[in-house]
Amino acid sequence: MHGAYWRERDAQLDSTSHSTSGSSANSSTSGSRRASLDSPSFEKQKSVEDDQYSFSDYSAYSDMVAKGAIKLPIPASYRKYHTRRFVLGAVVVTLLFAAWHLFSSTPSQAHRPRPRITPAERGYHEAYFADLYKNKEAGPAAFPLTLQSALPSDLCSICDCHASPAFYAPSVRYQSELPPRPHVQDIYPGPDQVDMNEFMRQTILDIYCARQHLDPYQALKLVRRSGSSLGTMMSWSLGNLEFSKPTIYLTTATSPNGKAGPLRPQYFRRSGRAIRTWMAQQEAEAKQKNPGWQVVWIVAEDEVDIDPLVVRTLRRTGVPYIYFAYGLTRSWGNAQKNAVMQVVYALSRPEDKGGLLGPGPVYGLDDDNKMLPDLLGLLIKVDRIGIVPVGNLGADAWEAPIVDELGEIVESESLWQFRKYAFDFGGFSFNSSLLGTAISGPMFWKHNDFAGESEFMDQVIGNIRDLEPLCGRGQLQDCHYVWHNEPLTPMERMTDDEEINYVKKFGAEKLFQVLGMEARESDSRRAENYRPPGSDIPAESLPGDNNNGGVGNDAIVVEEEEDPDVEIVEVIEEE
């Protein structure tokens, strides 16, 4: 059928050209058709059912159509056939589109539509770059400087690298990305006033610029992110502190990859309760005209962001705290230990050097340690460096100093006798006035490998007899107030929400009664379950800590036993 159709069309073309132009026109047309075979406009020659046909030159054909010279009658059978085929194709395409739209609007786990980018001018929600456009920090064709990558050399465009140590002072290049360094009048708006927000922001940014235990890439990432993500990098609550008042500085180096793991909020809550109990005793003494002591808890996170669950727990404890990101390093917590000491120095240094709080003991509280309120009463006895016994360590479950008849420390009951001063990070405390004097900064914690306690003490003392036994000068060092890597009891493992539900149903008195009962049971079983660190592992595997940025050094964790009595958890689940 198609061959007959094309023959009919060619015949009509020949007859039309004869009738309109005569024989001369016909010869010229056939000549142009022959010429078109060799011209670029000729596309191809195709055979259909043994009938040869070719498309003529497009420009010549267009002229003929425009002049009305070509009017081809289309057979009715051909028109009906193609009409049906067109309608059927349109119906199929419509059904396919409807099916695609139906499935894409109800995505499942296996199929999810790709997100669509919405222009900023759309009114129903703000686009990602909308604020940057409004602030003239970017244009539709200009990627914002705040999101562009930078070289390590750019760190000196944000920090004054000519100073020693370097401090935060962004150049004009970063004025749209980072806020300027606060002026003195911003931090000290009045003679007896301090804006603690500006003070702490400047202090932590200066610590980033000093980049102790950090490479340039790590420091640059922290200081640049502070311009847009300050709230995810640092948090504090310092409203109840008094200027120049003697202060206990509790420091914690923590990591989400440490031994505490996902139970970190519960560990922090346990320590926070002990600290708050001691603070309440100090507040009672203050009412009796005893100035007493105040406490601030300084926590450094081995990450680029802080944990919002830890922030919420710290706020609920009621303990003044400073919590900030300083990582990612994953190097035994050395960078974080030094960073918290830098904050202690900024707070406790003399007033003529910018300090705010009074001097006092500095103590390293591991995130998975357990402490009793009485521990703080020991710490305030520190003159230079004092030692306290630590549970879950040593051959007999206690790592304590050995005191001679003169009341001086001569040895340690630690299993790590190859150290010059064999004491755990949670087993000593030092006076904050040593920072910046006997202990030079800004790298106060100079060790960059496993452990480091002995090397830190070696900066201050020359002999083990210079250490102070905080339990007293007696030979029996049995003040047991802190335990290393102490597991949580079943009640202590409850989340904040579970604990709130428990209190609503049974009351706070019942909560603390059960907590006390579990603590006593744990104390009674501890001696039975204790295994000396390294007693069941090959010697070549020691030391037994992992490279996780945490703060424990030399204890092997005693596995928690499953408690068959789970009534508390079941009650909460029923609610």
XYZ file of C-alpha atoms in Angstrom:
575
model
C 0.000 0.000 0.000
C 2.831 2.343 0.830
C 4.562 1.751 -2.541
C 1.401 2.705 -4.450
C 1.029 5.795 -2.342
C 4.516 7.080 -3.123
C 4.078 6.370 -6.862
C 0.839 8.375 -6.814
C 2.588 11.267 -5.074
C 5.450 11.350 -7.601
C 2.969 11.332 -10.493
C 1.130 14.305 -8.995
C 4.426 16.183 -8.553
C 5.301 15.586 -12.226
C 1.876 16.661 -13.462
C 1.912 19.779 -11.297
C 5.305 20.874 -12.524
C 4.227 20.297 -16.198
C 1.089 22.336 -15.785
C 2.669 25.283 -14.008
C 6.084 25.751 -15.580
C 6.080 23.986 -18.937
C 8.841 21.883 -20.368
C 11.651 24.291 -19.468
C 10.527 24.375 -15.856
C 10.327 20.604 -15.810
C 13.872 20.227 -17.038
C 15.161 22.677 -14.464
C 13.280 20.879 -11.700
C 14.703 17.530 -12.675
C 18.132 19.111 -12.867
C 17.823 20.520 -9.363
C 16.625 17.120 -8.158
C 19.743 15.509 -9.663
C 21.923 18.191 -8.117
C 20.310 17.645 -4.754
C 21.569 14.067 -4.696
C 25.097 15.365 -4.356
C 24.265 18.287 -2.077
C 24.623 18.176 1.776
C 20.904 18.754 2.210
C 20.128 15.384 0.731
C 19.932 12.932 3.596
C 19.536 9.424 2.307
C 17.931 7.178 -0.234
C 15.722 4.411 1.094
C 14.102 1.362 -0.449
C 10.570 0.453 0.573
C 8.947 -2.543 -1.075
C 11.359 -2.286 -4.043
C 10.227 1.309 -4.738
C 13.052 3.853 -4.798
C 12.290 7.296 -3.351
C 14.280 10.228 -2.118
C 13.589 13.448 -0.239
C 14.177 16.502 -2.376
C 16.135 19.531 -1.257
C 14.334 20.954 1.806
C 14.544 24.597 0.750
C 13.147 23.900 -2.737
C 10.391 21.744 -1.296
C 9.478 24.501 1.218
C 9.221 27.081 -1.589
C 6.871 24.847 -3.513
C 4.643 24.268 -0.478
C 4.563 27.998 0.262
C 3.455 28.778 -3.291
C 0.714 26.203 -3.116
C 2.275 24.191 -5.887
C 2.124 20.954 -3.924
C -1.208 19.718 -2.637
C -1.194 16.015 -1.963
C -4.454 14.137 -1.433
C -4.118 11.731 1.521
C -6.036 8.443 1.088
C -8.899 7.941 3.585
C -7.646 4.493 4.609
C -4.201 5.900 5.406
C -5.674 8.830 7.378
C -7.971 6.526 9.393
C -5.137 4.085 10.138
C -2.774 6.774 11.454
C -5.533 8.539 13.398
C -6.347 5.340 15.297
C -2.662 4.729 15.959
C -2.171 8.283 17.261
C -5.182 8.104 19.602
C -4.077 4.706 20.928
C -0.541 5.999 21.563
C -1.857 9.065 23.404
C -4.024 6.887 25.632
C -1.086 4.599 26.472
C 1.206 7.549 27.297
C -1.494 9.100 29.510
C -1.993 5.860 31.422
C 1.761 5.406 31.932
C 2.138 8.967 33.219
C -0.796 8.548 35.607
C 0.672 5.326 36.968
C 4.093 6.937 37.479
C 2.543 9.905 39.272
C 0.475 7.634 41.515
C 3.445 5.543 42.651
C 5.808 8.493 43.032
C 3.347 10.341 45.316
C 3.127 7.364 47.717
C 6.745 6.276 48.160
C 7.681 3.093 49.929
C 10.951 1.907 51.411
C 11.937 0.504 48.018
C 10.981 3.561 45.971
C 11.414 7.143 47.079
C 11.116 10.124 44.706
C 14.143 12.312 44.321
C 13.789 15.635 46.156
C 13.043 18.621 43.987
C 14.959 21.890 44.337
C 12.547 24.722 44.977
C 13.515 28.303 44.052
C 13.779 30.782 46.903
C 10.959 32.910 45.505
C 8.436 30.137 46.055
C 6.313 31.226 48.974
C 5.452 27.901 50.602
C 8.934 27.244 52.054
C 12.382 28.767 52.226
C 15.069 27.342 49.972
C 18.503 26.362 51.242
C 20.253 29.465 49.904
C 17.417 31.917 50.644
C 19.061 33.550 53.672
C 22.395 33.796 51.868
C 20.684 35.614 49.012
C 18.943 38.002 51.387
C 22.215 38.805 53.174
C 24.018 39.350 49.858
C 26.444 36.534 50.721
C 25.704 34.661 47.513
C 23.936 34.995 44.191
C 22.033 32.540 41.998
C 25.227 31.958 40.013
C 27.831 32.494 42.773
C 28.547 29.753 45.299
C 28.760 31.321 48.794
C 32.183 31.783 50.293
C 30.952 30.438 53.619
C 30.506 26.967 52.084
C 33.654 26.875 50.010
C 36.580 24.723 51.053
C 39.737 26.367 52.330
C 43.410 25.545 52.514
C 45.300 25.095 55.804
C 47.142 28.317 55.022
C 43.814 30.143 55.299
C 43.861 29.453 59.031
C 46.098 32.503 59.417
C 43.381 34.604 57.763
C 41.118 33.740 60.693
C 43.678 33.461 63.473
C 46.572 35.805 64.189
C 49.418 33.383 63.550
C 52.045 36.009 64.402
C 50.974 35.874 68.043
C 52.134 33.131 70.389
C 49.807 31.450 70.922
C 47.645 32.343 67.944
C 44.250 33.826 68.764
C 40.971 34.405 66.972
C 41.047 37.509 64.744
C 39.328 36.975 61.355
C 40.476 39.167 58.463
C 38.269 41.166 56.091
C 38.161 38.162 53.773
C 35.997 36.268 56.273
C 33.894 39.170 57.518
C 30.765 37.797 55.827
C 31.342 34.318 57.224
C 32.658 34.850 60.762
C 31.781 37.450 63.392
C 34.660 39.689 64.468
C 36.578 39.288 67.690
C 34.521 40.860 70.486
C 35.736 44.176 71.864
C 36.722 44.527 75.495
C 33.587 46.563 76.198
C 31.500 43.718 74.756
C 32.931 41.264 77.291
C 33.080 43.729 80.169
C 30.109 46.086 79.681
C 30.541 47.521 83.195
C 33.154 47.716 85.952
C 31.634 44.735 87.789
C 29.964 42.982 84.859
C 31.038 40.216 82.481
C 29.155 38.927 79.474
C 29.886 35.218 79.928
C 28.573 34.375 76.443
C 31.126 36.652 74.772
C 33.853 35.591 77.195
C 33.357 31.871 76.567
C 32.956 32.236 72.797
C 36.219 34.145 72.574
C 37.978 31.703 74.921
C 36.998 28.600 72.942
C 37.748 30.207 69.571
C 41.179 31.203 70.880
C 41.700 27.566 71.894
C 40.784 26.475 68.356
C 43.288 28.932 66.894
C 46.030 27.793 69.292
C 45.310 24.271 67.858
C 47.148 22.194 70.443
C 47.127 18.488 69.433
C 45.255 19.490 66.239
C 46.533 19.687 62.682
C 45.711 22.778 60.555
C 42.827 21.027 58.795
C 41.133 20.093 62.089
C 41.575 23.578 63.571
C 40.371 25.284 60.379
C 37.243 23.132 60.260
C 36.351 23.943 63.854
C 36.905 27.677 63.640
C 35.073 28.046 60.306
C 32.053 26.042 61.451
C 31.716 28.266 64.500
C 30.374 31.043 62.268
C 27.249 29.112 61.293
C 27.056 26.214 63.779
C 28.046 27.712 67.117
C 25.060 26.187 68.890
C 26.003 22.673 67.823
C 29.638 23.114 68.896
C 29.487 24.617 72.382
C 27.122 25.137 75.309
C 27.418 26.406 78.881
C 25.465 27.421 81.962
C 27.430 29.675 84.318
C 24.851 31.980 85.834
C 25.334 30.853 89.464
C 29.101 31.357 89.637
C 30.671 34.157 91.671
C 33.756 36.133 90.712
C 37.012 35.265 92.475
C 35.347 32.621 94.641
C 37.387 29.427 95.281
C 36.359 26.949 92.606
C 36.645 23.214 92.025
C 37.320 22.534 88.345
C 36.021 19.126 87.268
C 37.221 18.180 83.790
C 36.017 15.414 81.469
C 37.378 14.308 78.104
C 34.650 12.340 76.367
C 33.887 10.714 73.034
C 30.799 9.103 71.479
C 33.105 6.218 70.543
C 34.335 5.688 74.117
C 33.506 2.993 76.627
C 30.397 4.776 77.899
C 28.956 4.633 74.379
C 25.226 5.377 74.028
C 24.834 5.408 77.827
C 26.838 8.611 78.224
C 23.813 10.690 79.326
C 23.136 8.182 82.111
C 26.787 8.272 83.241
C 26.785 12.069 83.254
C 23.526 12.069 85.208
C 25.032 9.791 87.863
C 28.077 12.043 88.315
C 25.942 15.168 88.179
C 23.792 13.969 91.073
C 26.856 13.399 93.250
C 28.219 16.860 92.413
C 24.857 18.539 93.033
C 24.539 16.817 96.409
C 27.875 18.255 97.521
C 26.942 21.678 96.130
C 23.753 21.641 98.234
C 25.886 21.054 101.328
C 28.062 24.027 100.369
C 25.016 26.215 99.868
C 23.824 25.305 103.359
C 27.214 26.274 104.775
C 27.140 29.548 102.846
C 23.948 30.471 104.685
C 25.947 30.098 107.912
C 28.371 32.814 106.678
C 30.861 30.266 105.385
C 31.932 31.339 101.880
C 32.428 27.703 100.846
C 33.355 26.523 97.383
C 31.731 26.551 93.967
C 32.015 23.950 91.202
C 32.272 24.199 87.413
C 32.270 21.117 85.178
C 34.265 21.468 81.923
C 33.659 18.821 79.236
C 35.459 18.489 75.873
C 33.938 16.346 73.123
C 36.198 14.462 70.701
C 34.028 15.439 67.751
C 33.160 18.466 65.622
C 29.757 18.728 67.344
C 28.551 18.202 70.874
C 25.898 15.641 71.817
C 22.461 17.265 72.410
C 21.528 14.460 74.833
C 24.587 15.224 76.951
C 23.711 18.940 76.816
C 20.218 18.216 78.131
C 21.619 16.017 80.907
C 24.169 18.626 81.978
C 21.478 21.303 82.142
C 19.217 19.103 84.250
C 21.946 18.369 86.794
C 21.989 22.000 87.888
C 25.803 22.012 87.922
C 27.501 24.985 86.203
C 29.137 23.532 83.106
C 31.044 24.294 79.901
C 30.718 21.761 77.088
C 32.441 22.224 73.723
C 33.648 20.261 70.690
C 37.347 19.703 70.165
C 38.050 17.072 67.544
C 37.918 14.766 65.760
C 41.211 13.234 66.979
C 40.588 9.734 68.453
C 43.943 9.801 70.216
C 43.372 8.626 73.812
C 41.754 11.931 74.761
C 45.051 13.849 74.832
C 43.718 16.796 72.810
C 40.580 17.025 74.944
C 42.509 16.820 78.250
C 44.653 19.722 77.149
C 41.654 21.718 75.888
C 39.800 21.522 79.225
C 42.983 22.661 80.996
C 43.138 25.648 78.636
C 39.602 26.575 79.713
C 40.572 26.141 83.385
C 43.510 28.489 82.856
C 41.312 31.091 81.129
C 38.887 31.057 84.077
C 41.326 30.775 86.986
C 44.283 32.916 85.925
C 44.880 36.138 87.866
C 42.388 38.930 87.297
C 45.034 41.186 85.773
C 45.434 38.540 83.056
C 41.720 38.219 82.379
C 40.684 35.508 84.837
C 37.237 35.482 86.439
C 37.027 32.719 89.048
C 39.195 31.886 92.007
C 41.889 29.188 92.058
C 41.172 25.653 93.219
C 41.728 21.944 92.570
C 41.538 20.532 89.053
C 40.290 16.960 88.856
C 39.900 14.628 85.868
C 36.507 12.906 86.109
C 36.274 10.113 83.525
C 32.884 9.978 81.830
C 32.316 6.368 82.969
C 33.650 6.765 86.518
C 31.534 6.742 89.640
C 32.146 9.270 92.392
C 30.614 10.025 95.770
C 29.983 13.572 97.015
C 32.690 13.134 99.677
C 35.337 13.085 96.939
C 34.953 16.850 96.482
C 35.617 17.318 100.172
C 39.003 15.636 99.663
C 39.922 17.678 96.601
C 39.802 21.016 98.408
C 42.754 19.848 100.535
C 45.110 19.943 97.523
C 48.158 22.175 97.855
C 50.062 21.220 94.673
C 49.300 17.634 93.559
C 47.269 15.243 95.702
C 46.492 11.519 95.360
C 43.238 9.662 96.127
C 42.549 5.886 95.967
C 40.666 4.696 92.874
C 38.505 1.572 92.814
C 38.442 -1.117 90.111
C 42.213 -0.817 89.731
C 45.261 -2.439 91.285
C 45.766 -6.012 92.426
C 43.142 -5.806 95.199
C 40.497 -3.632 93.468
C 42.013 -0.395 94.811
C 44.876 1.641 93.402
C 46.008 3.656 96.434
C 49.247 5.347 97.473
C 51.533 3.549 99.899
C 52.413 5.884 102.777
C 55.377 5.369 105.119
C 55.598 6.133 108.815
C 56.457 9.751 108.019
C 53.170 10.202 106.228
C 54.799 10.517 102.783
C 53.933 8.628 99.629
C 56.681 6.201 98.665
C 54.940 3.940 96.159
C 51.681 3.069 94.442
C 49.610 -0.090 94.547
C 49.165 0.175 90.787
C 50.049 -2.712 88.501
C 51.767 -0.273 86.149
C 55.035 -0.053 88.023
C 57.029 0.778 84.895
C 55.675 4.323 85.218
C 57.591 6.839 87.284
C 54.352 7.930 88.977
C 51.939 5.014 88.635
C 48.586 6.709 89.260
C 45.395 6.825 87.221
C 43.990 10.005 85.657
C 41.142 9.870 88.177
C 43.542 9.302 91.075
C 45.162 12.724 91.314
C 44.233 16.392 91.505
C 46.358 19.508 91.134
C 46.063 23.201 91.951
C 44.897 25.410 89.075
C 47.575 27.992 89.961
C 50.177 25.601 88.492
C 48.805 26.193 84.991
C 50.826 28.887 83.284
C 53.527 28.782 85.969
C 55.054 25.387 86.781
C 53.083 23.858 83.893
C 53.730 25.859 80.748
C 51.016 26.392 78.182
C 49.144 26.444 75.960
C 50.075 22.751 75.714
C 49.626 21.862 79.367
C 49.075 18.164 78.611
C 52.126 17.519 76.468
C 51.811 13.755 76.091
C 50.478 12.501 72.735
C 50.379 8.753 73.277
C 48.643 6.292 75.588
C 48.365 7.306 79.297
C 50.434 10.422 80.144
C 49.665 10.901 83.855
C 53.269 10.272 84.910
C 54.610 12.687 82.303
C 52.148 15.364 83.434
C 53.148 15.066 87.108
C 56.804 15.152 86.139
C 56.338 18.806 85.123
C 55.653 19.744 88.753
C 57.401 17.291 91.068
C 60.797 15.620 91.069
C 60.133 12.884 93.600
C 57.162 10.716 94.503
C 57.424 11.986 98.081
C 56.290 15.396 96.843
C 52.806 13.982 96.215
C 50.141 14.632 98.871
C 47.991 11.773 100.275
C 44.542 13.373 100.408
C 43.172 10.621 102.649
C 45.491 11.848 105.384
C 49.024 11.107 106.539
C 48.067 7.752 108.020
C 49.275 4.551 106.461
C 45.763 3.261 105.927
C 44.485 4.955 102.748
C 40.909 3.731 102.833
C 38.836 6.733 101.780
C 36.935 5.076 98.943
C 35.043 7.741 96.982
C 35.728 7.086 93.292
C 35.667 4.007 91.015
C 37.178 3.646 87.568
C 34.954 2.287 84.750
C 32.096 1.552 87.126
C 29.117 -0.039 85.288
C 25.627 1.393 85.663
C 23.048 -0.379 87.774
C 19.694 -1.340 86.174
C 17.994 1.736 87.640
C 20.814 4.029 86.540
C 20.481 2.788 82.962
C 17.034 4.322 82.600
C 16.749 7.236 80.201
C 15.549 10.618 81.439
C 12.056 10.026 80.090
C 11.849 6.574 81.697
C 13.032 7.984 84.995
C 10.455 10.791 84.845
C 7.684 8.234 84.271
C 8.962 6.187 87.204
C 8.940 9.220 89.510
C 5.408 10.132 88.406
C 4.195 6.649 89.330
C 6.238 5.841 92.453
C 7.658 9.160 93.629
C 11.205 10.545 93.907
C 11.718 9.030 97.356
C 11.204 5.550 95.945
C 13.637 6.324 93.109
C 16.494 7.295 95.413
C 15.694 4.436 97.764
C 16.143 1.928 94.932
C 19.244 3.724 93.673
C 20.809 3.470 97.119
C 19.868 -0.188 97.453
C 21.420 -1.005 94.085
C 24.578 0.893 95.004
C 24.982 -1.117 98.205
C 24.436 -4.391 96.355
C 26.971 -3.342 93.731
C 29.513 -2.523 96.440
C 29.018 -5.914 98.091
C 29.483 -7.805 94.817
C 32.354 -5.715 93.497
C 35.094 -7.550 95.396
C 33.753 -10.929 94.245
C 33.562 -9.948 90.564
C 36.777 -7.961 90.404
C 39.563 -9.118 88.118
C 42.878 -7.250 88.185
C 43.570 -5.392 84.936
C 45.520 -7.567 82.537
C 45.002 -10.791 84.510
C 43.204 -12.565 81.667
C 44.729 -11.056 78.535
C 48.090 -11.658 76.837
C 50.918 -9.426 77.946
C 51.488 -8.175 74.399
C 47.941 -6.758 74.366
C 48.639 -4.345 77.217
C 47.925 -1.532 77.801
C 44.276 -2.447 77.673
C 42.648 0.840 76.616
C 41.402 1.454 73.114
C 42.197 4.361 70.880
C 38.807 6.004 71.210
C 39.382 9.514 72.453
C 37.951 8.539 75.836
C 39.573 9.099 79.182
C 40.091 5.677 80.792
C 43.687 4.523 80.764
C 44.553 1.222 82.328
C 41.546 -0.731 83.564
C 39.892 -3.671 81.930
C 36.146 -3.162 82.013
C 34.320 -5.661 84.213
C 31.380 -6.936 82.214
C 27.981 -6.084 83.631
C 25.888 -9.033 84.739
C 22.319 -9.247 83.636
C 20.018 -8.614 86.583
C 17.072 -11.063 86.601
C 14.944 -8.551 88.494
C 13.645 -6.188 85.809
C 10.448 -5.037 87.475
C 11.385 -1.353 87.080
C 11.813 -1.521 83.333
C 8.634 -3.568 82.925
C 6.586 -1.014 84.858
C 7.750 1.753 82.546
C 7.023 -0.258 79.429
C 3.479 -0.936 80.615
C 2.844 2.797 80.840
